[in-house]
Amino acid sequence: MTKILFVTSEAHPLIKTGGLADVCGSLPKALADLHQDIRLIMPNYNALKTNGHVRYVCSIRVDNREVNILETQLPDSNVLVWLVDCAEFFNLPGNPYTDENGEPWANNAVRFALLCRVAVECAMNRIHQDWQPDIVHCNDWQTGLVPALLSLETNYPASVFTIHNLAYQGLFPSHTVAELHLPGQLWHADGLEFNNMLSFIKGGLVYANKITTVSPTYALEIQTPEFGYGLEGLLTFRQDDLIGIINGIDMEQWNPELDSMINPNFNAATLNKKQLNKTKLQKKLTLPVDAQIPMIALISRLVEQKGIDMVIECLPEIMTHSVQFVLLGAGDKAFEQALQGFADNYPNKIAIIIGYDEALAHVIEASADIFLMPSRFEPCGLNQMYSQRYGTIPIVRKTGGLADTVIDASPETITHGTATGVVFNEANAGSMMEAVKRALLLYTLPTAWHRMQMDGMQKDFSWQRSAENYLQLYQSI
Ligand code: ADP
């Protein structure tokens, strides 16, 4: 049995801002199911949704600050979660990274450095729990200082650092190094320095024993200038320690047969019931109720990474077709306003819901015919997998995890029963529009469409396979 300390800034269902939380809520459970001794550590945010059972563990002093460590469990599991309790940093409104106005917390460096320092205390068995991990598994920049700080210890556990999205690196002005009381020996070009900035993520990329990222294609892409943000040299240097492991999805939460947020439930054998979800959603969104009209959906953070600008560019042409377009998302105000403008102009064809709504996300997946995910880059992506499970055909760009999880429809792949979506190559509106048209054409071919739905619904996206890959990696160190 391997002992694993899993360090993260968010984990579903305790708190979630994006896909990172989905992974950090699911992978630990899957590792526990493989009989591994895994514990999480994360900040005690005021918005944390625990099941009420929170226990005081101890108080420790780190970097001249008194911090409590509390303990709870990942809901619906036996996985223990240590909470770093520091009211000044974490008991705040807003989300884990930004204030109520969406601005990054000004003290993010200090906040997450504290998480890292407490994680190191736990990893070094200095919190009186008689538990020392074999592996410390860190996730994204917020935890990047852990491998760096561990490297200063003696007899320290091995570390794995997972890149969920290289676009977020935790870069801070160089004077932050002194503010965080980081030892000078970490501050150099082969350490935490990046263009005279302090880079949290480099702590993971330089000092962790192994680096993983969330799909094999993204592991290759980040070694190129287009996706590497200047870190491609370092990642290429570390290529022997860098592997891509595709994320699973939570097969219980995202199961159309049992999903309590949708009505009626359905499975591959009762796929005809999917339409009832669609007509209910049409009513709810005051769109014309019509089971035949193809409904294209998009659920996403509204940021450039997700290709929202391309969607906006294509919407006028999409509107020339007989379709409905449903979008749930929040993010850049300019995108929100542009999309809202389209909804005002096409009230019978477009419904835009600005906000974050987990339940509605399930309903949309259950209702839509087509799911659009034209990301410029996508480390793994989850919605294209949820879509396949719900019989909703994804249109994706051939990048990262999208390339690894969706098989493009062609006469051959449809015949062989492998096609599960429509894939396009170039990150531009023209290429995306061609894919939309191709999907709409396929929609008019019921046999091919049904075949693709069935093939997608039967794919194994479970965490078990991914967890086995992580376990193999831990054991290889
Ligand atoms: P990322 O982590 O880059 O945002 P992913 O596809 O990996 O993208 O994961 C996004 C997750 O967040 C998915 O579970 C998706 O359904 C969810 N999500 C994104 N935006 C919203 C929203 N506005 N409402 C509900 N769920 C959302």
Tab-separated table of C-alpha atoms and ligand atoms in Angstrom, residues 16 18-20 22 165 254 299-301 305-306 328-330 355-358 361 373 378 381-383 386, ligand 1:
chain	number	residue	atom	x	y	z
A	16	LYS	CA	-15.000	23.804	-7.355
A	18	GLY	CA	-13.239	24.149	-12.762
A	19	GLY	CA	-11.946	20.817	-13.973
A	20	LEU	CA	-9.132	20.750	-11.402
A	22	ASP	CA	-13.321	17.336	-10.607
A	165	ASN	CA	-3.332	23.766	-17.277
A	254	TRP	CA	-22.332	11.796	-14.712
A	299	ILE	CA	-20.975	24.858	-21.170
A	300	SER	CA	-17.741	26.563	-20.336
A	301	ARG	CA	-15.731	29.273	-18.744
A	305	GLN	CA	-8.828	29.353	-24.406
A	306	LYS	CA	-12.242	27.845	-24.977
A	328	LEU	CA	-24.185	28.186	-20.010
A	329	GLY	CA	-21.085	29.976	-18.864
A	330	ALA	CA	-19.422	32.887	-17.195
A	355	GLY	CA	-23.536	32.026	-14.389
A	356	TYR	CA	-22.303	28.812	-12.887
A	357	ASP	CA	-24.987	26.177	-12.428
A	358	GLU	CA	-24.020	22.566	-11.818
A	361	ALA	CA	-25.077	21.680	-16.706
A	373	MET	CA	-16.023	22.529	-27.554
A	378	GLU	CA	-7.449	21.764	-23.825
A	381	GLY	CA	-11.406	18.623	-20.908
A	382	LEU	CA	-14.327	16.918	-19.242
A	383	ASN	CA	-17.445	18.009	-21.039
A	386	TYR	CA	-19.756	13.838	-20.223
B	1	ADP	P1	-11.711	23.878	-17.317
B	1	ADP	O1	-11.211	23.146	-16.121
B	1	ADP	O2	-10.628	24.411	-18.207
B	1	ADP	O3	-12.727	24.930	-16.987
B	1	ADP	P2	-12.946	21.332	-18.090
B	1	ADP	O4	-13.752	20.919	-19.271
B	1	ADP	O5	-11.775	20.472	-17.766
B	1	ADP	O6	-12.516	22.847	-18.272
B	1	ADP	O7	-13.882	21.335	-16.827
B	1	ADP	C1	-14.870	22.282	-16.666
B	1	ADP	C2	-15.856	21.790	-15.651
B	1	ADP	O8	-16.595	22.886	-15.130
B	1	ADP	C3	-16.863	20.853	-16.245
B	1	ADP	O9	-17.307	19.979	-15.234
B	1	ADP	C4	-17.981	21.827	-16.665
B	1	ADP	O10	-19.228	21.222	-16.776
B	1	ADP	C5	-17.952	22.778	-15.534
B	1	ADP	N1	-18.438	24.123	-15.876
B	1	ADP	C6	-17.810	25.103	-16.534
B	1	ADP	N2	-18.568	26.212	-16.604
B	1	ADP	C7	-19.715	25.909	-15.968
B	1	ADP	C8	-20.920	26.645	-15.696
B	1	ADP	N3	-21.066	27.913	-16.087
B	1	ADP	N4	-21.889	26.025	-15.004
B	1	ADP	C9	-21.741	24.744	-14.605
B	1	ADP	N5	-20.642	23.996	-14.834
B	1	ADP	C10	-19.645	24.579	-15.509
